Backbone as a ProteinNet text record, in pm:
[ID]
protein_1_A
[PRIMARY]
MERITWDQYFMAQSHLLALRSTCTRLMVGATIVRDKRIIAGGYNGSVSGDVHCIDEGCYVIDGHCVRTVHAEANALLQCAKFGVPTDGADIYVTHFPCLQCTKQLIQSGIKNVFYAEDYHNHPYAVQLFEEAGVKTQKVPLIDVKVDTNFAEKDAFVQDLVEKLDRKDLSLAERDKIKANAECLFLNEGKWR
[TERTIARY]
-14186.9	-14212.9	-14198.2	-14283.4	-14268.3	-14182.9	-14098.7	-14012	-14027.9	-13985.6	-14036.9	-14015.1	-14056.1	-14028.8	-13896.3	-13860.5	-13758	-13781.3	-13909.9	-13951.1	-13931.8	-13995.3	-14012.9	-13832.4	-13768.4	-13638.3	-13552.8	-13579	-13480.8	-13543.3	-13665.3	-13723.2	-13700.6	-13674.2	-13632.4	-13489.4	-13413.1	-13291.5	-13291.2	-13363.1	-13375.4	-13447.6	-13533.1	-13532.9	-13447.9	-13356.8	-13228.9	-13151.1	-13130.8	-13043.2	-13048.8	-13200	-13280.4	-13217.1	-13246.6	-13181.8	-13027.2	-12978.8	-12861.2	-12816.9	-12967.9	-12958.2	-12969.3	-12889.7	-12905.9	-12949.8	-13058.9	-13158.4	-13283.3	-13292.7	-13418.4	-13563.9	-13593	-13688	-13746.2	-13677.2	-13719.7	-13624.6	-13633.8	-13496.3	-13562	-13442.5	-13478.3	-13356.2	-13368.2	-13263.9	-13327.1	-13259.7	-13207.5	-13132.2	-13178.9	-13115.6	-13100.1	-13008.9	-12987.7	-12952.5	-13034.7	-13034.1	-13006.7	-12921.1	-12944.3	-12932.6	-13003.8	-13047.5	-13047.8	-13102.8	-13137.7	-13030.5	-12942.6	-12837.5	-12790.4	-12791.7	-12745.4	-12604.1	-12633.2	-12501.3	-12461.2	-12546.2	-12537.9	-12620.7	-12596.4	-12691.8	-12689.7	-12775.1	-12740.2	-12884	-12820.7	-12944.8	-12911.8	-13004.8	-13011.9	-12915.9	-12811.6	-12730.3	-12630.5	-12552.6	-12474.5	-12357	-12273	-12158.4	-12060.8	-11976	-11895.1	-11789.9	-11761.2	-11679.8	-11780.6	-11893.7	-11949	-12063	-12119.4	-12190.9	-12343.9	-12377.8	-12519.7	-12639.5	-12748.9	-12856.5	-12901.4	-12846.3	-12904.9	-12790.7	-12730.3	-12608.2	-12629.3	-12679.8	-12684.7	-12819.5	-12925.1	-13062.4	-13032.1	-13147.2	-13165.5	-13108.7	-13069.1	-13028.2	-13145.3	-13258.5	-13380.5	-13355.1	-13389.7	-13397	-13501.8	-13637.8	-13745.8	-13795.6	-13811.3	-13889.5	-13813	-13709.1	-13594.3	-13450	-13420.2	-13320.6	-13177.3	-13064.5	-12999.8	-12870.4	-12884.8	-12746.7	-12751.2	-12836.5	-12823.3	-12820.6	-12740.2	-12734	-12869.3	-12920.3	-13039.9	-12988.2	-13049.5	-13049.8	-13037.7	-13134.9	-13091.1	-12999.9	-12947.7	-12822.9	-12638.9	-12691.8	-12571.8	-12561.7	-12645.8	-12636.8	-12566.6	-12665.5	-12593.5	-12449.4	-12397.9	-12309.8	-12196.3	-12233.3	-12146.3	-12126.6	-12200.5	-12184.4	-12066.8	-12102.8	-12000.9	-11854.1	-11862.7	-11747.3	-11656.2	-11738.6	-11661.3	-11692.9	-11749.5	-11706.2	-11837.8	-11977.2	-12044.4	-12173.2	-12192.3	-12276.4	-12425.6	-12518.3	-12654.1	-12738.2	-12721.6	-12803.9	-12869.4	-13019.9	-13061.4	-13136	-13083.6	-13077.4	-13228.2	-13253.5	-13375.9	-13318	-13441.6	-13407.3	-13527.2	-13484.5	-13593.2	-13559.7	-13637.2	-13682.6	-13787.8	-13749.9	-13826.2	-13974.7	-13904.3	-14023.3	-14032.9	-14116.9	-14139	-14016.2	-13942.9	-13812.8	-13857.9	-13769.1	-13812.1	-13772.2	-13835.9	-13805.5	-13676.2	-13568.1	-13442.1	-13359.2	-13395.7	-13369.1	-13419.2	-13551.6	-13600.3	-13528.6	-13501	-13438.7	-13258.7	-13223.2	-13102.1	-13118.5	-13209.7	-13235.9	-13232.6	-13354.5	-13367.7	-13237.2	-13138.1	-13023.7	-12944.1	-12944.8	-12832.3	-12882	-13033.8	-13089.4	-13135.8	-13173.5	-13262.7	-13401.6	-13426.8	-13561.3	-13692.8	-13655.1	-13756.6	-13758.5	-13845.5	-13851.9	-13946.7	-13917.4	-13993.1	-14000.1	-14121.9	-14121.9	-14254.8	-14184.8	-14238.4	-14374.2	-14374.1	-14452.1	-14480.1	-14594.8	-14592.7	-14523.6	-14460.6	-14395.8	-14394.3	-14499.6	-14493.2	-14480.4	-14514.6	-14526.6	-14536.1	-14448.5	-14425.2	-14499.3	-14617.2	-14691.7	-14586.3	-14459.8	-14390.1	-14272.9	-14264.3	-14179.2	-14229.1	-14356.9	-14456.7	-14450.5	-14424.1	-14463.2	-14333.5	-14253.7	-14081.8	-14097.8	-14095.9	-14065.9	-14161.9	-14306.8	-14381	-14294.4	-14275.1	-14216.7	-14063	-14012.6	-13868.4	-13908.6	-14037.4	-14040.3	-13971.3	-13961.9	-13917.9	-14065.9	-14067.2	-14150.1	-14147.4	-14284.1	-14285	-14390.8	-14335.9	-14459.9	-14447.6	-14563	-14537.5	-14525.4	-14458.4	-14429.4	-14383.9	-14492.2	-14490.7	-14411.6	-14366.4	-14265.2	-14393	-14396.1	-14497.3	-14404.2	-14461.7	-14430.1	-14381.9	-14478.1	-14506.1	-14372.9	-14327.8	-14199.4	-14085.5	-14075.6	-13958.2	-14011	-13973.7	-14029.6	-13963.4	-14033	-13941.1	-14006.4	-14087.3	-14109.4	-14078	-13956.4	-13933.6	-13909.5	-13837	-13805	-13988.2	-14062.9	-14177.7	-14282.3	-14265.9	-14323.2	-14227.7	-14111	-14017.8	-14093.4	-14078.5	-14118.4	-14280.3	-14360.3	-14515.1	-14477.7	-14393.5	-14431.9	-14372.6	-14264.1	-14216.8	-14287	-14390.3	-14469.4	-14592.1	-14649.2	-14767.5	-14669.8	-14568	-14524.2	-14534.6	-14461.5	-14490.6	-14613.1	-14707.6	-14860.8	-14905	-14861.4	-14913.4	-14852.1	-14731.2	-14665	-14769.5	-14805.9	-14904.5	-15053.7	-15067.3	-15217	-15220.6	-15358.6	-15339.7	-15357.8	-15255.2	-15230.9	-15182.6	-15202.2	-15092.8	-14925.3	-14835.1	-14746.1	-14709.3	-14776.2	-14810.3	-14835.7	-14960.2	-15057.7	-14922.1	-14846.9	-14790.2	-14644.2	-14603.3	-14498.1	-14531.3	-14648	-14696.4	-14686.5	-14785.7	-14799.1	-14652.4	-14553.4	-14410.7	-14379.9	-14349.5	-14294.2	-14342.9	-14482.9	-14558.9	-14526	-14472.7	-14475.3	-14344.7	-14230.9	-14066.1	-14077	-14155.4	-14171.9	-14199.5	-14342	-14379	-14272.1	-14236.5	-14151.2	-13986.5	-13966.3	-13795.2	-13784	-13902.8	-13852	-13813.8	-13825.7	-13755.5	-13846.6	-13836.7	-13929.4	-14036.1	-14127.5	-14276.9	-14393.3	-14494.6	-14562.6	-14662.2	-14732.2	-14797.6	-14943.8
-4767.1	-4845.2	-5020.3	-5070.8	-5247.8	-5315.3	-5421.7	-5452.2	-5555.3	-5585.1	-5675.8	-5815.1	-5922	-6065.1	-6116	-6209.3	-6313.8	-6335.7	-6406.5	-6428.2	-6319	-6185	-6078.4	-6038.6	-6064	-5992.1	-6091.4	-6193.2	-6286	-6303.3	-6279.6	-6272.1	-6099.2	-6019.7	-5893.1	-5931.6	-6013.1	-6028.3	-6099.9	-6202.6	-6247.8	-6152.6	-6053.1	-5998.2	-5857.5	-5812.8	-5740.8	-5866.8	-5966.9	-6035.6	-6049	-6070.1	-6046.7	-5959.4	-5832.7	-5677.3	-5705.6	-5799.3	-5832.9	-5927.5	-5999.9	-6078.5	-5989.9	-6096.7	-6094.5	-6124.4	-6200.4	-6281.8	-6167.3	-6113.9	-6049.4	-6119.6	-6243.2	-6289.8	-6290.4	-6326.8	-6336	-6298.8	-6207.3	-6176	-6259	-6351.1	-6437.5	-6433.5	-6455.2	-6438.8	-6526.2	-6606.6	-6666.2	-6653.2	-6691.7	-6671.4	-6802.8	-6845.9	-6972.9	-6947	-7009.7	-6939.2	-7055.1	-7072.6	-7123.4	-7105.8	-7102.7	-7047	-6898.2	-6858.4	-6693	-6637	-6698.3	-6650.6	-6679.9	-6576.7	-6575	-6682.7	-6782.1	-6838.3	-6823.9	-6797	-6787.5	-6726.9	-6655.4	-6616.2	-6629.1	-6625.6	-6618.7	-6578.5	-6516.8	-6475.9	-6546.5	-6561.7	-6610.8	-6542	-6590.1	-6541.9	-6588.3	-6564.2	-6661.6	-6702.3	-6807	-6861.9	-6740.2	-6766.1	-6656.1	-6611.2	-6493.6	-6519.1	-6482.6	-6567.4	-6586.7	-6432.1	-6444.5	-6318.1	-6324.9	-6232.8	-6213.5	-6189.9	-6229.1	-6197.4	-6074.5	-5990.4	-5820.1	-5762.7	-5874.4	-5786.1	-5849.9	-5974.6	-6045.9	-6126.4	-6130.1	-6167.4	-6310.4	-6376.6	-6507.5	-6608.8	-6734.6	-6799	-6934.6	-6942.5	-7050.3	-7128.6	-7267.6	-7395.7	-7448.5	-7497.3	-7572.7	-7490.6	-7350.9	-7268.9	-7242.3	-7283.1	-7213.6	-7149.6	-7044.9	-7004.5	-7068.2	-7131.5	-7210	-7137.4	-7036.3	-6933.2	-6928.4	-6933.1	-6888.3	-7020.4	-6962	-7086.7	-6997.9	-7101	-7062.8	-6998.7	-6929.8	-6857.5	-6967.2	-7047.8	-7115.5	-7217.7	-7257.6	-7350.4	-7243.6	-7120.8	-7026.5	-7004.4	-7022.3	-6992	-7128.5	-7252	-7382.8	-7403.6	-7357.3	-7380.8	-7274.9	-7176	-7088.9	-7140.7	-7226.4	-7316	-7431.7	-7487.5	-7624.8	-7521.5	-7409.7	-7354.5	-7314.1	-7260.3	-7252.4	-7294.9	-7447.5	-7540.8	-7486.2	-7474	-7452.5	-7559.7	-7592.4	-7712.4	-7657.9	-7727	-7693.4	-7768.2	-7897.9	-7967.2	-7910.9	-7893.4	-7871.1	-7716.6	-7648.5	-7542.6	-7497.1	-7357.9	-7304.2	-7221	-7202.2	-7128.4	-7010.7	-6907	-6769.5	-6783.7	-6799.7	-6787	-6653.8	-6606.5	-6474.1	-6563.5	-6698.2	-6750	-6900.5	-6972.1	-7141.2	-7190.8	-7286.6	-7322	-7422.9	-7427.8	-7513.2	-7670.1	-7752.8	-7904.8	-7932.7	-7866.2	-7914.6	-7857.9	-7730.7	-7683.7	-7732.8	-7783.4	-7856.2	-7997.7	-8037.1	-8176.9	-8154.9	-8031.6	-7978.4	-7966.9	-7876	-7852.6	-7936.4	-8067.3	-8183.7	-8247.5	-8252	-8358	-8268.3	-8127.4	-8065	-8043.8	-8099.5	-8119.7	-7988.1	-7910.9	-7811.5	-7868.8	-7781	-7835.6	-7765.4	-7632	-7538.9	-7470.6	-7459.3	-7368.1	-7236	-7123.2	-7008.8	-6932.6	-6904.2	-6858.7	-6755	-6613.3	-6514.9	-6507	-6560.3	-6594.2	-6710.1	-6764.3	-6882.4	-6873.1	-6974.4	-6904.8	-7083.5	-7089.7	-7273.4	-7378.2	-7386.3	-7485.8	-7589.5	-7666.8	-7828.2	-7894.4	-7970.4	-8050.7	-8180.1	-8219.3	-8322.4	-8254.8	-8124.6	-8070.3	-8064.7	-8034.2	-8049.6	-8151.4	-8242.6	-8387.6	-8430.3	-8438.5	-8430.8	-8379	-8235.5	-8186.3	-8259.9	-8310.6	-8359.1	-8486.2	-8578.5	-8691.9	-8697.1	-8581.8	-8559.3	-8501.2	-8445.2	-8407.2	-8209.9	-8210.7	-8046.6	-7978.2	-7889.3	-7808.8	-7677.5	-7659.1	-7527.2	-7431.6	-7293.7	-7200.5	-7067.3	-7030.3	-6924.4	-6755.7	-6671.7	-6570.8	-6467.6	-6420	-6300.3	-6181.1	-6135.2	-5968.5	-5875.7	-5795.4	-5673.3	-5568.8	-5518.3	-5411.7	-5288	-5282.6	-5136.1	-5145.8	-5224	-5251.6	-5215.7	-5300.2	-5296.5	-5261	-5200.5	-5141	-5165	-5314.8	-5330.5	-5320.2	-5215.1	-5147.3	-4985	-4973.6	-4841.9	-4786.7	-4886	-4848.2	-4804.6	-4914.5	-4862.8	-4753.7	-4735.7	-4599.6	-4502.8	-4454.8	-4359.6	-4336.9	-4422.4	-4394.5	-4394.2	-4382.7	-4343.8	-4212.4	-4188.2	-4002	-3924.4	-3991.8	-3903.1	-3880.5	-3992.7	-3967.4	-3882.8	-3893	-3825.6	-3676.7	-3642.3	-3512.1	-3458.1	-3499.5	-3485.5	-3459.6	-3496.1	-3481.1	-3362.1	-3350.3	-3233.2	-3106.8	-3145.4	-3004.1	-2949.1	-3043.6	-2998.8	-2974.9	-2953.4	-2948.9	-2789.8	-2714	-2610.7	-2595.6	-2584.8	-2597.6	-2497.2	-2438.4	-2334.1	-2388.6	-2272.5	-2342.4	-2389.4	-2326.5	-2365.2	-2512.2	-2526.6	-2657	-2788.9	-2754	-2825.6	-2847.8	-2752.5	-2776.9	-2856.6	-2811.4	-2908.1	-3048.1	-3091.3	-3214.8	-3314.2	-3218.6	-3266	-3294.6	-3171.8	-3217.8	-3328.7	-3333.9	-3471.4	-3606.8	-3581.9	-3729.1	-3732.6	-3634.7	-3666.9	-3750.3	-3654.2	-3723.2	-3856.9	-3891.9	-4017.2	-4102.5	-4115.9	-4221.3	-4191.1	-4080.2	-4054.2	-4010.6	-4011.3	-4001.9	-3869.7	-3774.2	-3650.9	-3552.1	-3529.6	-3412.3	-3501.6	-3388.1	-3442.6	-3397.7	-3486.7	-3484.7	-3331.9	-3254.7	-3136.6	-3155.1
271.4	152.3	192.3	130.4	152	71	132.4	49.7	-6.8	-166.9	-226.9	-168.5	-195	-178.7	-228.7	-186.7	-211.5	-380	-405.7	-542	-640	-602.7	-660.3	-676	-608.5	-587.8	-688.9	-671.2	-770.6	-951.7	-900.9	-1085.7	-1165.1	-1061.2	-1095.9	-1160.4	-1076.9	-1131.8	-1273.9	-1281.7	-1408.1	-1531.2	-1512.1	-1633	-1623.4	-1541.6	-1556.6	-1660.8	-1620.8	-1701.6	-1857.6	-1864.4	-1992.6	-2093.2	-2012.1	-2077.2	-2146.3	-2157.9	-2195	-2289.6	-2333.5	-2430.1	-2580.5	-2682.2	-2829.3	-2922.8	-2879.1	-2928	-2991	-3082.5	-3133.7	-3127.1	-3128.3	-3137.2	-2966.1	-2867.4	-2740.9	-2638.8	-2533.2	-2465.6	-2314.3	-2271.2	-2146.8	-2058.2	-1915.9	-1848.2	-1735	-1697.8	-1565.8	-1471.8	-1314.7	-1217.3	-1161.6	-1089.4	-1013.1	-900.6	-773.6	-648.5	-564.2	-455.4	-338	-190.1	-107	20.3	50.3	-50	-95.6	-141.4	-216.3	-256.3	-397	-499	-650.9	-659.5	-728.6	-734.9	-918.9	-996.9	-1124.8	-1189.9	-1329.1	-1384	-1541	-1637	-1773.4	-1840.8	-1964.6	-2052.6	-2203	-2288.1	-2400.9	-2509.8	-2544.2	-2644.5	-2707.7	-2802	-2907	-2819.9	-2869.8	-2809.2	-2848.8	-2705.2	-2725.2	-2833.5	-2878.1	-3029.2	-3126.5	-3137.7	-3239.3	-3253.2	-3413.5	-3427.1	-3355.7	-3351.7	-3228.4	-3353.9	-3294.1	-3402.7	-3389.4	-3302.7	-3313.2	-3427.9	-3461.9	-3565.1	-3707.9	-3700.6	-3846.3	-3860.6	-3754.3	-3777.7	-3686.8	-3642.9	-3616.7	-3700.7	-3664.3	-3787.2	-3711.8	-3777.7	-3762.9	-3845	-3774.1	-3842.1	-3729.3	-3840.1	-3762.6	-3658.2	-3672.2	-3597.9	-3468.2	-3472.9	-3358.6	-3379.7	-3329.1	-3351	-3282.4	-3393.5	-3350.6	-3295.8	-3309.2	-3290.3	-3139.9	-3046.9	-2942.8	-2836.7	-2712	-2591.9	-2500.6	-2457.6	-2356.3	-2271.1	-2159.9	-2073.1	-1987.7	-1937	-1868.2	-1888.7	-1978.6	-2017.2	-2000.7	-2031.4	-2005.1	-1828.1	-1760.7	-1616.7	-1539.2	-1610.4	-1554.1	-1607.4	-1702.6	-1746.5	-1721.1	-1645.3	-1552.9	-1443.5	-1376.2	-1255	-1288.6	-1415.2	-1413	-1425.4	-1526.9	-1563.6	-1414.8	-1310.5	-1192.5	-1053.5	-1101.2	-1009.1	-901.9	-935.9	-828	-838.7	-734	-741.2	-765	-815.9	-878.1	-787.1	-722.7	-678.5	-562.9	-559.9	-474.3	-500.5	-596.7	-623.8	-679	-672.4	-759.2	-877.9	-977.3	-1083	-1125.3	-1158.9	-1156	-1326.7	-1405.2	-1549.7	-1584.3	-1684.2	-1760	-1798.2	-1885	-1945.3	-1911.9	-1912.4	-1894.4	-1982.1	-1911.1	-1979.7	-2129.8	-2210.1	-2333.3	-2287.1	-2367.5	-2343.6	-2343.5	-2383.8	-2382.8	-2234.7	-2227.3	-2097.7	-1942.7	-1984.2	-1872.7	-1865.7	-1947.2	-1924.6	-1878.2	-1913.2	-1850.2	-1676.6	-1692.4	-1528.5	-1440.5	-1480.2	-1413.3	-1385.6	-1477.2	-1478	-1388.9	-1391.6	-1269	-1140.1	-1115	-955.4	-927.8	-1031	-982.5	-938.7	-815.5	-731.9	-785	-800	-839.8	-929.2	-1034	-1159.9	-1107.9	-1061.2	-1086.5	-1226.5	-1271.1	-1440.7	-1364.7	-1484.8	-1493.5	-1584.2	-1697.2	-1803.8	-1894.7	-1915.5	-1973.9	-2137.5	-2174.3	-2313.3	-2404.8	-2454.1	-2548.8	-2422.6	-2326.9	-2225.7	-2276	-2326.6	-2419.3	-2300.4	-2311.9	-2243.3	-2177.6	-2248.4	-2178.6	-2083.8	-2102.6	-2055.2	-1912.6	-1913.1	-1747.2	-1676	-1782	-1750.4	-1688.7	-1770.9	-1683.9	-1565.7	-1523	-1443.9	-1294.2	-1378.1	-1231.7	-1201	-1312.9	-1285.8	-1192.5	-1220.8	-1163.3	-1000.3	-967.4	-859.3	-879.4	-951.4	-963.3	-978.6	-878.4	-861.9	-944.4	-1025.9	-1092.5	-1031.5	-1046	-1012.6	-1095.4	-1107.3	-1199	-1105.9	-1101.3	-1051.6	-1095.1	-1161.2	-1244.7	-1189.7	-1244.5	-1220.9	-1201.3	-1094.1	-1048.3	-1117.3	-1230.1	-1292.8	-1175.6	-1117.1	-1030.3	-952.3	-894	-830.6	-930	-1050.7	-1141.7	-1276	-1340	-1471.4	-1564.1	-1641.6	-1757.4	-1879	-1871.3	-1984.4	-2020	-1965.3	-1959.7	-2100.4	-2207.3	-2344.4	-2410.2	-2393.4	-2503.2	-2394.9	-2255.2	-2206.6	-2266.7	-2285.4	-2292	-2457.2	-2543.3	-2711.1	-2666.9	-2595.1	-2581.1	-2564.5	-2470.3	-2394.5	-2520.5	-2561.2	-2657.7	-2787.2	-2855.9	-2921.7	-2874.5	-2773.4	-2690.5	-2702.5	-2656.7	-2637.4	-2794.4	-2860.4	-3055.7	-3107.5	-3032.4	-3065.8	-3017	-2873.7	-2799	-2887.5	-2934.2	-2980.6	-3113.9	-3185.4	-3284.2	-3245.9	-3142.2	-3105.9	-3025.6	-3032	-3027.7	-2868.8	-2776.2	-2631.8	-2624.3	-2495.9	-2451.8	-2386.3	-2436.9	-2365.5	-2235.9	-2162.1	-1969.2	-1997.9	-2077	-2065.3	-2098.4	-2223.8	-2277.5	-2165.4	-2109.2	-2046.9	-1892.6	-1867.4	-1754.3	-1781.1	-1871.3	-1932.6	-1941.9	-1977.2	-2008.9	-1885.1	-1812.1	-1686.7	-1612.2	-1607.4	-1548.1	-1614	-1757.9	-1789.6	-1738.6	-1756.3	-1704.6	-1537.6	-1463.1	-1332.6	-1334.9	-1423.4	-1429.1	-1452.6	-1564.1	-1650.6	-1594.8	-1564.4	-1534.3	-1409.7	-1319.2	-1173.7	-1120.8	-1225.7	-1186.1	-1115.1	-1004.4	-942.8	-898.9	-817.2	-814.5	-897.4	-921.2	-1001.1	-989.4	-1095	-1059.9	-1098.9
[MASK]
++++++++++++++++++++++++++++++++++++++++++++++++++++++++++++++++++++++++++++++++++++++++++++++++++++++++++++++++++++++++++++++++++++++++++++++++++++++++++++++++++++++++++++++++++++++++++++++++

């Protein structure tokens, strides 16, 4: 088996962090790294002790959910809270940073921003990164190595199985399809 690259490893960590997000509009994760060591992580979610978007919906003003603290900001704040310097560190983010996060990342001394997906890349954010000498690089997560769409695949398989149950297939054929789906999506046993 081939090992994943450091970039894929840290990006996978960010995608894992995103699964903790409480925002229903976009799940984002961020991992701050120095010398190939994770020093902090964050995801977008409500201020500690406040209600969450998943519970009461997003609080949208001017097209933005103001209830959440962004993933990048949460990761930076974690460093500040525990006295971990960010100068010269890298950050891996599931989505290109917004303008406010861009300014915070620059001010905190982050030198490299790796992101998996473009997301309303603001031209001024791109300009600020360039002017500050912060390198940005798109590093899409290789889904074959880390499956971030498990829930969608599981729903698809369940729907497929229900449809197969309604078709005129022999019990053996249905069982084989079900077993192969479980093998493929749940890693249980060998493909038949």
